[in-house]
mmCIF file of C-alpha atoms in Angstrom:
data_model
loop_
_atom_site.group_PDB
_atom_site.id
_atom_site.type_symbol
_atom_site.label_atom_id
_atom_site.label_comp_id
_atom_site.label_asym_id
_atom_site.label_seq_id
_atom_site.Cartn_x
_atom_site.Cartn_y
_atom_site.Cartn_z
ATOM 1 C CA MET A 1 -40.324 -64.185 7.411
ATOM 2 C CA TYR A 2 -37.001 -65.287 6.333
ATOM 3 C CA ARG A 3 -35.217 -61.980 6.411
ATOM 4 C CA LEU A 4 -36.372 -61.709 9.978
ATOM 5 C CA PHE A 5 -35.048 -65.071 10.624
ATOM 6 C CA PHE A 6 -31.766 -64.049 9.022
ATOM 7 C CA ARG A 7 -31.144 -60.910 11.105
ATOM 8 C CA LEU A 8 -32.059 -62.734 14.329
ATOM 9 C CA ILE A 9 -30.191 -66.023 13.830
ATOM 10 C CA PHE A 10 -27.849 -66.298 10.639
ATOM 11 C CA GLN A 11 -26.442 -62.822 10.747
ATOM 12 C CA ARG A 12 -25.279 -63.199 14.422
ATOM 13 C CA MET A 13 -23.488 -66.777 13.341
ATOM 14 C CA ASP A 14 -20.095 -66.852 11.678
ATOM 15 C CA PRO A 15 -20.912 -67.069 8.024
ATOM 16 C CA GLU A 16 -19.426 -70.474 7.326
ATOM 17 C CA GLN A 17 -21.045 -71.979 10.390
ATOM 18 C CA ALA A 18 -24.229 -70.787 9.111
ATOM 19 C CA HIS A 19 -23.682 -72.093 5.817
ATOM 20 C CA HIS A 20 -23.060 -75.489 7.132
ATOM 21 C CA LEU A 21 -26.143 -75.417 9.505
ATOM 22 C CA ALA A 22 -28.452 -74.360 6.575
ATOM 23 C CA PHE A 23 -26.834 -77.238 4.615
ATOM 24 C CA ARG A 24 -27.480 -79.610 7.111
ATOM 25 C CA TRP A 25 -31.220 -78.601 7.272
ATOM 26 C CA ILE A 26 -31.434 -78.916 3.437
ATOM 27 C CA ARG A 27 -30.119 -82.279 3.498
ATOM 28 C CA TYR A 28 -32.221 -83.504 6.212
ATOM 29 C CA ALA A 29 -35.284 -82.240 4.423
ATOM 30 C CA ALA A 30 -34.335 -83.990 1.107
ATOM 31 C CA ARG A 31 -33.934 -87.325 3.105
ATOM 32 C CA THR A 32 -37.457 -87.042 4.666
ATOM 33 C CA PRO A 33 -40.127 -88.395 2.311
ATOM 34 C CA VAL A 34 -43.291 -86.389 3.186
ATOM 35 C CA LEU A 35 -41.162 -83.247 4.109
ATOM 36 C CA ARG A 36 -39.493 -83.141 0.923
ATOM 37 C CA THR A 37 -42.598 -83.749 -1.284
ATOM 38 C CA PHE A 38 -44.277 -80.778 0.496
ATOM 39 C CA LEU A 39 -41.249 -78.494 0.337
ATOM 40 C CA ALA A 40 -40.830 -79.107 -3.499
ATOM 41 C CA ALA A 41 -44.363 -78.518 -4.154
ATOM 42 C CA ALA A 42 -44.421 -75.331 -2.312
ATOM 43 C CA LEU A 43 -40.846 -74.141 -3.376
ATOM 44 C CA ALA A 44 -40.435 -75.531 -6.956
ATOM 45 C CA PRO A 45 -43.483 -75.120 -9.040
ATOM 46 C CA ARG A 46 -43.119 -75.715 -12.685
ATOM 47 C CA TYR A 47 -43.864 -73.355 -15.419
ATOM 48 C CA LYS A 48 -44.214 -74.899 -18.854
ATOM 49 C CA GLU A 49 -43.169 -71.763 -20.692
ATOM 50 C CA LEU A 50 -39.841 -71.751 -18.900
ATOM 51 C CA ARG A 51 -38.633 -75.168 -20.190
ATOM 52 C CA THR A 52 -35.286 -74.902 -21.458
ATOM 53 C CA GLU A 53 -32.961 -77.106 -23.902
ATOM 54 C CA ALA A 54 -29.264 -76.330 -23.265
ATOM 55 C CA LEU A 55 -26.213 -78.357 -23.584
ATOM 56 C CA GLY A 56 -28.180 -81.377 -24.782
ATOM 57 C CA ARG A 57 -30.336 -81.483 -21.814
ATOM 58 C CA ARG A 58 -34.017 -80.536 -21.185
ATOM 59 C CA MET A 59 -34.492 -78.618 -18.006
ATOM 60 C CA HIS A 60 -37.587 -77.362 -16.066
ATOM 61 C CA GLY A 61 -36.161 -73.778 -16.501
ATOM 62 C CA PRO A 62 -32.987 -71.834 -16.862
ATOM 63 C CA PHE A 63 -32.311 -71.060 -13.299
ATOM 64 C CA GLY A 64 -29.454 -73.068 -11.519
ATOM 65 C CA LEU A 65 -27.390 -73.179 -8.527
ATOM 66 C CA ALA A 66 -23.793 -71.752 -9.214
ATOM 67 C CA ALA A 67 -20.665 -73.780 -8.062
ATOM 68 C CA GLY A 68 -19.338 -73.160 -4.680
ATOM 69 C CA PHE A 69 -22.439 -73.906 -2.601
ATOM 70 C CA ASP A 70 -22.237 -77.609 -2.775
ATOM 71 C CA LYS A 71 -18.769 -78.308 -3.044
ATOM 72 C CA ASN A 72 -18.583 -82.148 -2.509
ATOM 73 C CA ALA A 73 -21.987 -83.201 -4.019
ATOM 74 C CA VAL A 74 -23.719 -83.883 -0.813
ATOM 75 C CA ALA A 75 -26.903 -81.945 -1.279
ATOM 76 C CA ILE A 76 -27.877 -82.372 -4.888
ATOM 77 C CA ASP A 77 -31.411 -83.562 -4.131
ATOM 78 C CA GLY A 78 -31.859 -80.715 -1.547
ATOM 79 C CA MET A 79 -31.051 -77.873 -3.975
ATOM 80 C CA ALA A 80 -33.352 -79.301 -6.445
ATOM 81 C CA MET A 81 -36.109 -79.574 -4.020
ATOM 82 C CA LEU A 82 -35.684 -75.866 -3.328
ATOM 83 C CA GLY A 83 -36.437 -75.291 -7.273
ATOM 84 C CA PHE A 84 -32.864 -74.969 -8.749
ATOM 85 C CA ASP A 85 -33.293 -76.267 -12.465
ATOM 86 C CA HIS A 86 -29.678 -77.455 -12.545
ATOM 87 C CA VAL A 87 -27.054 -77.795 -10.053
ATOM 88 C CA GLU A 88 -23.349 -77.258 -10.279
ATOM 89 C CA ILE A 89 -21.144 -78.920 -7.881
ATOM 90 C CA GLY A 90 -17.415 -78.020 -7.006
ATOM 91 C CA THR A 91 -15.140 -76.659 -7.430
ATOM 92 C CA VAL A 92 -13.446 -80.078 -7.095
ATOM 93 C CA THR A 93 -9.723 -80.448 -7.382
ATOM 94 C CA ALA A 94 -7.662 -83.842 -8.327
ATOM 95 C CA GLN A 95 -6.499 -84.011 -4.538
ATOM 96 C CA PRO A 96 -8.273 -83.235 -1.363
ATOM 97 C CA GLN A 97 -7.563 -80.143 0.502
ATOM 98 C CA PRO A 98 -8.716 -78.076 3.418
ATOM 99 C CA GLY A 99 -8.721 -74.614 1.779
ATOM 100 C CA ASN A 100 -7.548 -71.492 3.297
ATOM 101 C CA PRO A 101 -7.292 -70.994 7.047
ATOM 102 C CA LYS A 102 -10.504 -69.641 8.755
ATOM 103 C CA LYS A 103 -11.927 -66.945 8.864
ATOM 104 C CA ARG A 104 -12.407 -67.229 5.201
ATOM 105 C CA LEU A 105 -15.910 -66.289 4.370
ATOM 106 C CA PHE A 106 -17.437 -62.626 5.015
ATOM 107 C CA ARG A 107 -20.889 -61.238 4.776
ATOM 108 C CA LEU A 108 -21.308 -57.456 3.305
ATOM 109 C CA VAL A 109 -24.989 -57.375 4.480
ATOM 110 C CA PRO A 110 -25.518 -53.581 3.222
ATOM 111 C CA ASP A 111 -24.078 -54.553 -0.123
ATOM 112 C CA ARG A 112 -26.110 -57.857 -0.318
ATOM 113 C CA ALA A 113 -22.502 -59.315 -1.030
ATOM 114 C CA LEU A 114 -20.104 -61.844 0.056
ATOM 115 C CA ILE A 115 -16.115 -62.041 0.220
ATOM 116 C CA ASN A 116 -14.707 -65.527 0.219
ATOM 117 C CA ARG A 117 -11.304 -66.802 0.167
ATOM 118 C CA MET A 118 -12.181 -70.453 0.695
ATOM 119 C CA GLY A 119 -9.516 -71.948 -1.551
ATOM 120 C CA PHE A 120 -11.198 -74.724 -3.233
ATOM 121 C CA ASN A 121 -11.783 -76.738 0.003
ATOM 122 C CA ASN A 122 -13.277 -80.088 -1.003
ATOM 123 C CA ASP A 123 -12.723 -83.717 -0.557
ATOM 124 C CA GLY A 124 -11.007 -84.301 -3.829
ATOM 125 C CA SER A 125 -12.166 -85.688 -7.186
ATOM 126 C CA ALA A 126 -11.977 -89.512 -6.188
ATOM 127 C CA SER A 127 -14.288 -89.220 -3.332
ATOM 128 C CA VAL A 128 -16.505 -86.993 -5.048
ATOM 129 C CA ALA A 129 -16.717 -89.422 -7.946
ATOM 130 C CA ALA A 130 -17.296 -92.241 -5.759
ATOM 131 C CA ARG A 131 -20.334 -90.145 -4.037
ATOM 132 C CA LEU A 132 -21.821 -89.386 -7.556
ATOM 133 C CA ALA A 133 -21.383 -93.054 -8.431
ATOM 134 C CA ALA A 134 -23.545 -94.208 -5.317
ATOM 135 C CA ARG A 135 -25.945 -91.485 -5.752
ATOM 136 C CA ASN A 136 -29.636 -92.504 -6.252
ATOM 137 C CA PRO A 137 -31.438 -89.344 -7.176
ATOM 138 C CA VAL A 138 -34.947 -88.425 -5.600
ATOM 139 C CA PHE A 139 -34.958 -85.279 -7.760
ATOM 140 C CA PRO A 140 -33.319 -85.954 -11.059
ATOM 141 C CA THR A 141 -31.734 -82.798 -12.237
ATOM 142 C CA THR A 142 -28.959 -81.634 -14.667
ATOM 143 C CA LEU A 143 -25.709 -81.885 -12.951
ATOM 144 C CA GLY A 144 -22.801 -79.782 -13.727
ATOM 145 C CA VAL A 145 -19.356 -80.550 -12.361
ATOM 146 C CA ASN A 146 -16.812 -77.715 -11.792
ATOM 147 C CA ILE A 147 -13.134 -78.726 -11.515
ATOM 148 C CA GLY A 148 -10.121 -76.623 -10.507
ATOM 149 C CA LYS A 149 -6.338 -76.890 -9.831
ATOM 150 C CA THR A 150 -4.931 -78.257 -6.679
ATOM 151 C CA LYS A 151 -3.294 -75.599 -4.802
ATOM 152 C CA ILE A 152 0.096 -77.681 -4.146
ATOM 153 C CA VAL A 153 0.499 -78.480 -7.777
ATOM 154 C CA PRO A 154 2.610 -76.130 -9.799
ATOM 155 C CA GLU A 155 1.230 -74.227 -12.895
ATOM 156 C CA SER A 156 3.378 -76.177 -14.897
ATOM 157 C CA GLU A 157 1.743 -79.392 -14.042
ATOM 158 C CA ALA A 158 -1.921 -77.959 -14.113
ATOM 159 C CA ILE A 159 -3.018 -79.837 -17.278
ATOM 160 C CA GLY A 160 -2.356 -83.223 -15.572
ATOM 161 C CA ASP A 161 -4.140 -82.195 -12.493
ATOM 162 C CA TYR A 162 -7.261 -81.101 -14.532
ATOM 163 C CA VAL A 163 -7.178 -84.357 -16.530
ATOM 164 C CA ALA A 164 -7.070 -86.356 -13.369
ATOM 165 C CA SER A 165 -10.197 -84.960 -12.061
ATOM 166 C CA THR A 166 -11.820 -85.229 -15.525
ATOM 167 C CA GLU A 167 -11.221 -88.855 -15.774
ATOM 168 C CA ARG A 168 -12.795 -89.405 -12.398
ATOM 169 C CA LEU A 169 -15.759 -87.041 -12.929
ATOM 170 C CA ALA A 170 -16.715 -86.780 -16.615
ATOM 171 C CA PRO A 171 -18.677 -90.109 -16.219
ATOM 172 C CA HIS A 172 -21.003 -88.540 -13.705
ATOM 173 C CA ALA A 173 -21.469 -84.997 -15.125
ATOM 174 C CA ASP A 174 -24.212 -83.605 -17.396
ATOM 175 C CA TYR A 175 -21.431 -80.925 -18.380
ATOM 176 C CA LEU A 176 -18.069 -80.123 -17.188
ATOM 177 C CA VAL A 177 -16.647 -76.626 -16.232
ATOM 178 C CA VAL A 178 -12.907 -75.818 -16.207
ATOM 179 C CA ASN A 179 -12.701 -73.103 -13.587
ATOM 180 C CA VAL A 180 -9.635 -70.991 -14.113
ATOM 181 C CA SER A 181 -11.001 -67.813 -12.704
ATOM 182 C CA SER A 182 -11.104 -68.154 -8.849
ATOM 183 C CA PRO A 183 -8.769 -65.346 -7.235
ATOM 184 C CA ASN A 184 -8.198 -67.735 -4.160
ATOM 185 C CA THR A 185 -5.590 -70.366 -5.719
ATOM 186 C CA PRO A 186 -2.250 -68.769 -6.429
ATOM 187 C CA GLY A 187 -1.454 -68.452 -10.236
ATOM 188 C CA LEU A 188 -4.885 -69.932 -11.091
ATOM 189 C CA ARG A 189 -5.995 -66.931 -13.197
ATOM 190 C CA ASN A 190 -2.956 -66.943 -15.024
ATOM 191 C CA LEU A 191 -4.421 -70.165 -17.004
ATOM 192 C CA GLN A 192 -7.196 -67.777 -18.441
ATOM 193 C CA ALA A 193 -4.539 -66.459 -20.998
ATOM 194 C CA VAL A 194 -5.272 -68.198 -24.247
ATOM 195 C CA GLU A 195 -1.644 -69.453 -24.568
ATOM 196 C CA HIS A 196 -2.329 -71.389 -21.428
ATOM 197 C CA LEU A 197 -5.931 -72.087 -21.955
ATOM 198 C CA ARG A 198 -5.799 -73.652 -25.231
ATOM 199 C CA PRO A 199 -3.530 -76.645 -24.346
ATOM 200 C CA LEU A 200 -5.542 -77.066 -20.964
ATOM 201 C CA LEU A 201 -9.074 -77.193 -22.720
ATOM 202 C CA THR A 202 -7.903 -79.394 -25.296
ATOM 203 C CA ALA A 203 -6.486 -81.796 -22.976
ATOM 204 C CA VAL A 204 -9.578 -81.787 -20.823
ATOM 205 C CA ARG A 205 -11.562 -82.416 -23.966
ATOM 206 C CA GLU A 206 -9.569 -85.343 -25.069
ATOM 207 C CA ALA A 207 -9.797 -86.782 -21.446
ATOM 208 C CA ALA A 208 -13.444 -86.493 -21.377
ATOM 209 C CA ASP A 209 -13.947 -88.155 -24.829
ATOM 210 C CA ARG A 210 -11.602 -90.815 -23.832
ATOM 211 C CA THR A 211 -13.036 -91.640 -20.639
ATOM 212 C CA VAL A 212 -16.749 -91.340 -21.686
ATOM 213 C CA THR A 213 -17.215 -93.159 -24.940
ATOM 214 C CA ASP A 214 -21.183 -93.627 -25.104
ATOM 215 C CA ARG A 215 -22.067 -89.606 -25.214
ATOM 216 C CA ARG A 216 -20.347 -86.352 -25.404
ATOM 217 C CA VAL A 217 -19.905 -84.465 -22.118
ATOM 218 C CA PRO A 218 -20.220 -80.696 -22.872
ATOM 219 C CA LEU A 219 -17.328 -78.741 -21.644
ATOM 220 C CA LEU A 220 -17.225 -75.209 -20.557
ATOM 221 C CA VAL A 221 -14.943 -72.452 -19.156
ATOM 222 C CA LYS A 222 -15.630 -70.027 -16.268
ATOM 223 C CA ILE A 223 -13.926 -66.652 -16.529
ATOM 224 C CA ALA A 224 -13.330 -63.755 -14.304
ATOM 225 C CA PRO A 225 -14.969 -60.309 -14.526
ATOM 226 C CA ASP A 226 -11.621 -58.864 -14.174
ATOM 227 C CA LEU A 227 -10.494 -59.721 -17.603
ATOM 228 C CA ALA A 228 -9.706 -56.926 -19.938
ATOM 229 C CA ASP A 229 -12.000 -56.718 -22.770
ATOM 230 C CA ALA A 230 -9.387 -57.719 -25.352
ATOM 231 C CA ASP A 231 -8.891 -60.833 -23.095
ATOM 232 C CA ILE A 232 -12.567 -61.764 -23.110
ATOM 233 C CA ASP A 233 -12.537 -61.345 -26.885
ATOM 234 C CA ALA A 234 -9.598 -63.686 -26.982
ATOM 235 C CA VAL A 235 -11.428 -66.344 -24.775
ATOM 236 C CA ALA A 236 -14.727 -66.012 -27.063
ATOM 237 C CA ASP A 237 -12.756 -66.656 -30.068
ATOM 238 C CA LEU A 238 -10.876 -69.656 -28.534
ATOM 239 C CA ALA A 239 -14.213 -71.179 -27.517
ATOM 240 C CA VAL A 240 -15.412 -71.005 -31.119
ATOM 241 C CA GLU A 241 -11.990 -72.366 -32.344
ATOM 242 C CA LEU A 242 -12.144 -75.221 -30.205
ATOM 243 C CA GLY A 243 -15.931 -76.098 -30.433
ATOM 244 C CA LEU A 244 -16.343 -75.356 -26.728
ATOM 245 C CA ASP A 245 -19.947 -75.955 -25.618
ATOM 246 C CA GLY A 246 -20.128 -73.092 -23.219
ATOM 247 C CA ILE A 247 -18.572 -70.011 -21.117
ATOM 248 C CA ILE A 248 -19.856 -69.050 -17.717
ATOM 249 C CA ALA A 249 -19.571 -65.240 -17.075
ATOM 250 C CA THR A 250 -18.671 -64.476 -14.495
ATOM 251 C CA ASN A 251 -16.800 -65.693 -11.381
ATOM 252 C CA THR A 252 -16.194 -63.315 -8.267
ATOM 253 C CA THR A 253 -14.207 -60.268 -8.503
ATOM 254 C CA ILE A 254 -10.891 -58.970 -6.723
ATOM 255 C CA ALA A 255 -12.059 -55.336 -7.468
ATOM 256 C CA ARG A 256 -13.329 -53.170 -4.672
ATOM 257 C CA GLU A 257 -13.144 -49.474 -6.099
ATOM 258 C CA GLY A 258 -16.019 -48.253 -7.999
ATOM 259 C CA LEU A 259 -18.700 -50.792 -6.856
ATOM 260 C CA GLY A 260 -20.343 -48.369 -4.281
ATOM 261 C CA LEU A 261 -19.728 -50.600 -1.507
ATOM 262 C CA THR A 262 -21.020 -49.214 1.896
ATOM 263 C CA SER A 263 -20.127 -52.031 4.243
ATOM 264 C CA ASP A 264 -17.508 -51.893 7.051
ATOM 265 C CA PRO A 265 -14.296 -50.930 5.422
ATOM 266 C CA LYS A 266 -12.423 -53.491 7.330
ATOM 267 C CA VAL A 267 -14.598 -56.328 5.871
ATOM 268 C CA ILE A 268 -14.378 -54.668 2.368
ATOM 269 C CA ALA A 269 -10.601 -54.762 2.816
ATOM 270 C CA GLU A 270 -10.447 -58.565 3.390
ATOM 271 C CA THR A 271 -8.859 -60.504 0.490
ATOM 272 C CA GLY A 272 -10.657 -62.755 -1.653
ATOM 273 C CA GLY A 273 -13.518 -62.893 -4.344
ATOM 274 C CA LEU A 274 -16.433 -60.542 -3.946
ATOM 275 C CA SER A 275 -19.829 -61.601 -5.256
ATOM 276 C CA GLY A 276 -23.419 -60.565 -4.944
ATOM 277 C CA ALA A 277 -25.004 -57.262 -5.861
ATOM 278 C CA PRO A 278 -22.003 -55.286 -6.624
ATOM 279 C CA VAL A 279 -20.700 -57.558 -9.492
ATOM 280 C CA LYS A 280 -24.003 -57.278 -11.316
ATOM 281 C CA GLU A 281 -23.087 -54.443 -13.728
ATOM 282 C CA ARG A 282 -19.756 -56.039 -14.880
ATOM 283 C CA SER A 283 -21.052 -59.549 -15.119
ATOM 284 C CA LEU A 284 -23.584 -58.181 -17.244
ATOM 285 C CA GLU A 285 -21.254 -56.242 -19.413
ATOM 286 C CA VAL A 286 -18.980 -59.299 -20.018
ATOM 287 C CA LEU A 287 -21.977 -61.551 -20.826
ATOM 288 C CA ARG A 288 -23.053 -58.760 -23.474
ATOM 289 C CA ARG A 289 -19.612 -58.799 -25.038
ATOM 290 C CA LEU A 290 -19.321 -62.555 -25.289
ATOM 291 C CA TYR A 291 -22.567 -62.743 -27.027
ATOM 292 C CA ALA A 292 -21.645 -60.164 -29.311
ATOM 293 C CA ARG A 293 -18.645 -62.039 -30.214
ATOM 294 C CA VAL A 294 -20.108 -65.785 -30.187
ATOM 295 C CA GLY A 295 -23.779 -65.231 -30.840
ATOM 296 C CA ASP A 296 -25.572 -68.586 -30.585
ATOM 297 C CA ARG A 297 -22.378 -70.643 -31.524
ATOM 298 C CA VAL A 298 -21.620 -71.201 -27.709
ATOM 299 C CA THR A 299 -23.978 -71.618 -24.901
ATOM 300 C CA LEU A 300 -23.660 -68.770 -22.452
ATOM 301 C CA ILE A 301 -24.497 -69.051 -18.694
ATOM 302 C CA GLY A 302 -24.844 -65.798 -16.944
ATOM 303 C CA VAL A 303 -23.862 -65.512 -13.274
ATOM 304 C CA GLY A 304 -22.876 -62.687 -10.884
ATOM 305 C CA GLY A 305 -25.070 -60.444 -8.894
ATOM 306 C CA ILE A 306 -28.638 -62.044 -10.143
ATOM 307 C CA GLU A 307 -30.991 -61.213 -7.213
ATOM 308 C CA THR A 308 -34.380 -60.818 -8.830
ATOM 309 C CA ALA A 309 -36.396 -62.064 -11.901
ATOM 310 C CA GLU A 310 -35.619 -58.803 -13.685
ATOM 311 C CA ASP A 311 -31.919 -59.474 -13.186
ATOM 312 C CA ALA A 312 -32.558 -62.929 -14.652
ATOM 313 C CA TRP A 313 -34.448 -61.581 -17.490
ATOM 314 C CA GLN A 314 -32.106 -59.005 -18.419
ATOM 315 C CA ARG A 315 -29.261 -61.767 -18.465
ATOM 316 C CA ILE A 316 -31.467 -63.669 -20.858
ATOM 317 C CA LEU A 317 -32.080 -60.761 -23.180
ATOM 318 C CA ALA A 318 -28.349 -60.140 -23.128
ATOM 319 C CA GLY A 319 -27.523 -63.583 -24.288
ATOM 320 C CA ALA A 320 -27.544 -66.216 -21.607
ATOM 321 C CA THR A 321 -29.474 -69.410 -22.307
ATOM 322 C CA LEU A 322 -28.960 -70.492 -18.720
ATOM 323 C CA ILE A 323 -28.569 -68.313 -15.393
ATOM 324 C CA GLN A 324 -27.006 -69.341 -11.883
ATOM 325 C CA GLY A 325 -27.110 -67.756 -8.522
ATOM 326 C CA TYR A 326 -25.613 -68.324 -5.102
ATOM 327 C CA SER A 327 -24.880 -65.335 -3.055
ATOM 328 C CA ALA A 328 -28.361 -63.907 -3.096
ATOM 329 C CA PHE A 329 -29.867 -67.204 -1.914
ATOM 330 C CA ILE A 330 -28.119 -66.431 1.475
ATOM 331 C CA TYR A 331 -30.224 -63.190 1.643
ATOM 332 C CA GLN A 332 -33.358 -64.216 -0.044
ATOM 333 C CA GLY A 333 -33.886 -67.789 1.396
ATOM 334 C CA PRO A 334 -35.689 -70.698 0.341
ATOM 335 C CA PHE A 335 -38.513 -69.011 -1.563
ATOM 336 C CA TRP A 336 -35.953 -67.449 -3.885
ATOM 337 C CA CYS A 337 -36.010 -69.842 -6.822
ATOM 338 C CA ARG A 338 -40.048 -69.706 -6.578
ATOM 339 C CA ALA A 339 -39.853 -65.826 -7.026
ATOM 340 C CA ILE A 340 -37.382 -66.147 -9.900
ATOM 341 C CA HIS A 341 -39.578 -68.696 -11.819
ATOM 342 C CA LYS A 342 -42.738 -66.753 -11.035
ATOM 343 C CA GLY A 343 -41.218 -63.479 -12.240
ATOM 344 C CA LEU A 344 -39.424 -64.832 -15.337
ATOM 345 C CA ALA A 345 -42.706 -66.617 -16.405
ATOM 346 C CA ALA A 346 -44.662 -63.358 -16.040
ATOM 347 C CA ARG A 347 -42.007 -61.402 -18.248
ATOM 348 C CA LEU A 348 -42.068 -63.991 -20.783
ATOM 349 C CA ARG A 349 -45.748 -63.767 -21.074
ATOM 350 C CA ASN A 350 -45.658 -59.921 -21.325
ATOM 351 C CA SER A 351 -43.011 -59.843 -23.803
ATOM 352 C CA PRO A 352 -43.121 -60.205 -27.960
ATOM 353 C CA TYR A 353 -41.313 -63.516 -27.513
ATOM 354 C CA ALA A 354 -43.117 -66.803 -28.049
ATOM 355 C CA THR A 355 -40.615 -68.834 -26.066
ATOM 356 C CA LEU A 356 -37.530 -68.312 -23.658
ATOM 357 C CA ALA A 357 -35.263 -69.400 -26.419
ATOM 358 C CA ASP A 358 -36.558 -66.595 -28.551
ATOM 359 C CA ALA A 359 -35.706 -64.016 -25.937
ATOM 360 C CA VAL A 360 -32.077 -65.192 -25.708
ATOM 361 C CA GLY A 361 -29.790 -62.344 -26.866
ATOM 362 C CA ALA A 362 -32.827 -60.299 -28.132
ATOM 363 C CA GLU A 363 -31.315 -57.094 -27.027
ATOM 364 C CA HIS A 364 -28.654 -57.528 -29.539
ATOM 365 C CA GLU A 365 -31.169 -57.643 -32.450
ATOM 366 C CA LYS A 366 -32.457 -54.260 -31.462
ATOM 367 C CA VAL A 367 -29.180 -52.721 -31.552
ATOM 368 C CA THR A 368 -28.285 -54.299 -34.816
ATOM 369 C CA ALA A 369 -31.666 -53.738 -36.432
#
């Protein structure tokens, strides 16, 4: 039903307009008591065997919403209502910014993918922090806050920019993510180099600890799939060295060659980050490499090209404690979370593992056995 609706309605609309329309519907449903109760029961059934502990939190399951969908923390209840076990908002920057000029979001329907060059359009960390402070959750959920660099701030002043957002947002975050991997902010990916990343993460960690004194806010970093293997290893080693809580693998890719893309070449040629099915293989490769390097010393979150329960299961076996999705939600619709949870529960029951935690990284044990 949704796929027919997508073809007849959403596919004919500008992608960003369609996003805002769907967003309004989700927010309206979450504000309507009877409707939200009905939708949560239908779309977000719970499976006890999928209960997950990660980053100091207990969650209904491992499947969350990746950053980029709810940039300004306006639909957290709505996304939890749809079945996401955790919600990561952002990316939020210290200063408000409109993002890049439109048109900046493109669908590659035959490839089940998106290209975006949004450019961290958001209300700024002060406004988002105020919104989070005033929030009265209807559907309590684990909340991640993803922060990035303001575009007009030079690379030499990036640390102060991230620290400003940390001081405002850390009190409201169940975990905090440093995004240094979007391709749509000039120079941002340079911060993934260890010589830049070490002082940045150290400063953000100190700011979070200084601002929030009654608990430890877990700190993660999100990396790109385009990193060379040696750079992935370097980030993994740095995460262990600094006592980082997690790594999110991966963000969007700037690659186009070798991905088997079949969409209109003019769309494929658009600049920006490519997400969805075509990044599935590389994101899984990066996850496997990270787990082989860090094991269970660092929590890994797998994201990129996850469409089905089998995709999610493969990420767990490869080493992901948590998994996230975004692009496939556009193509799969509101029953997506339900299908992922149902399929994961079935795979766990038919596996040799007693719990989902036992399955995390299990494929590596076979290799080394």
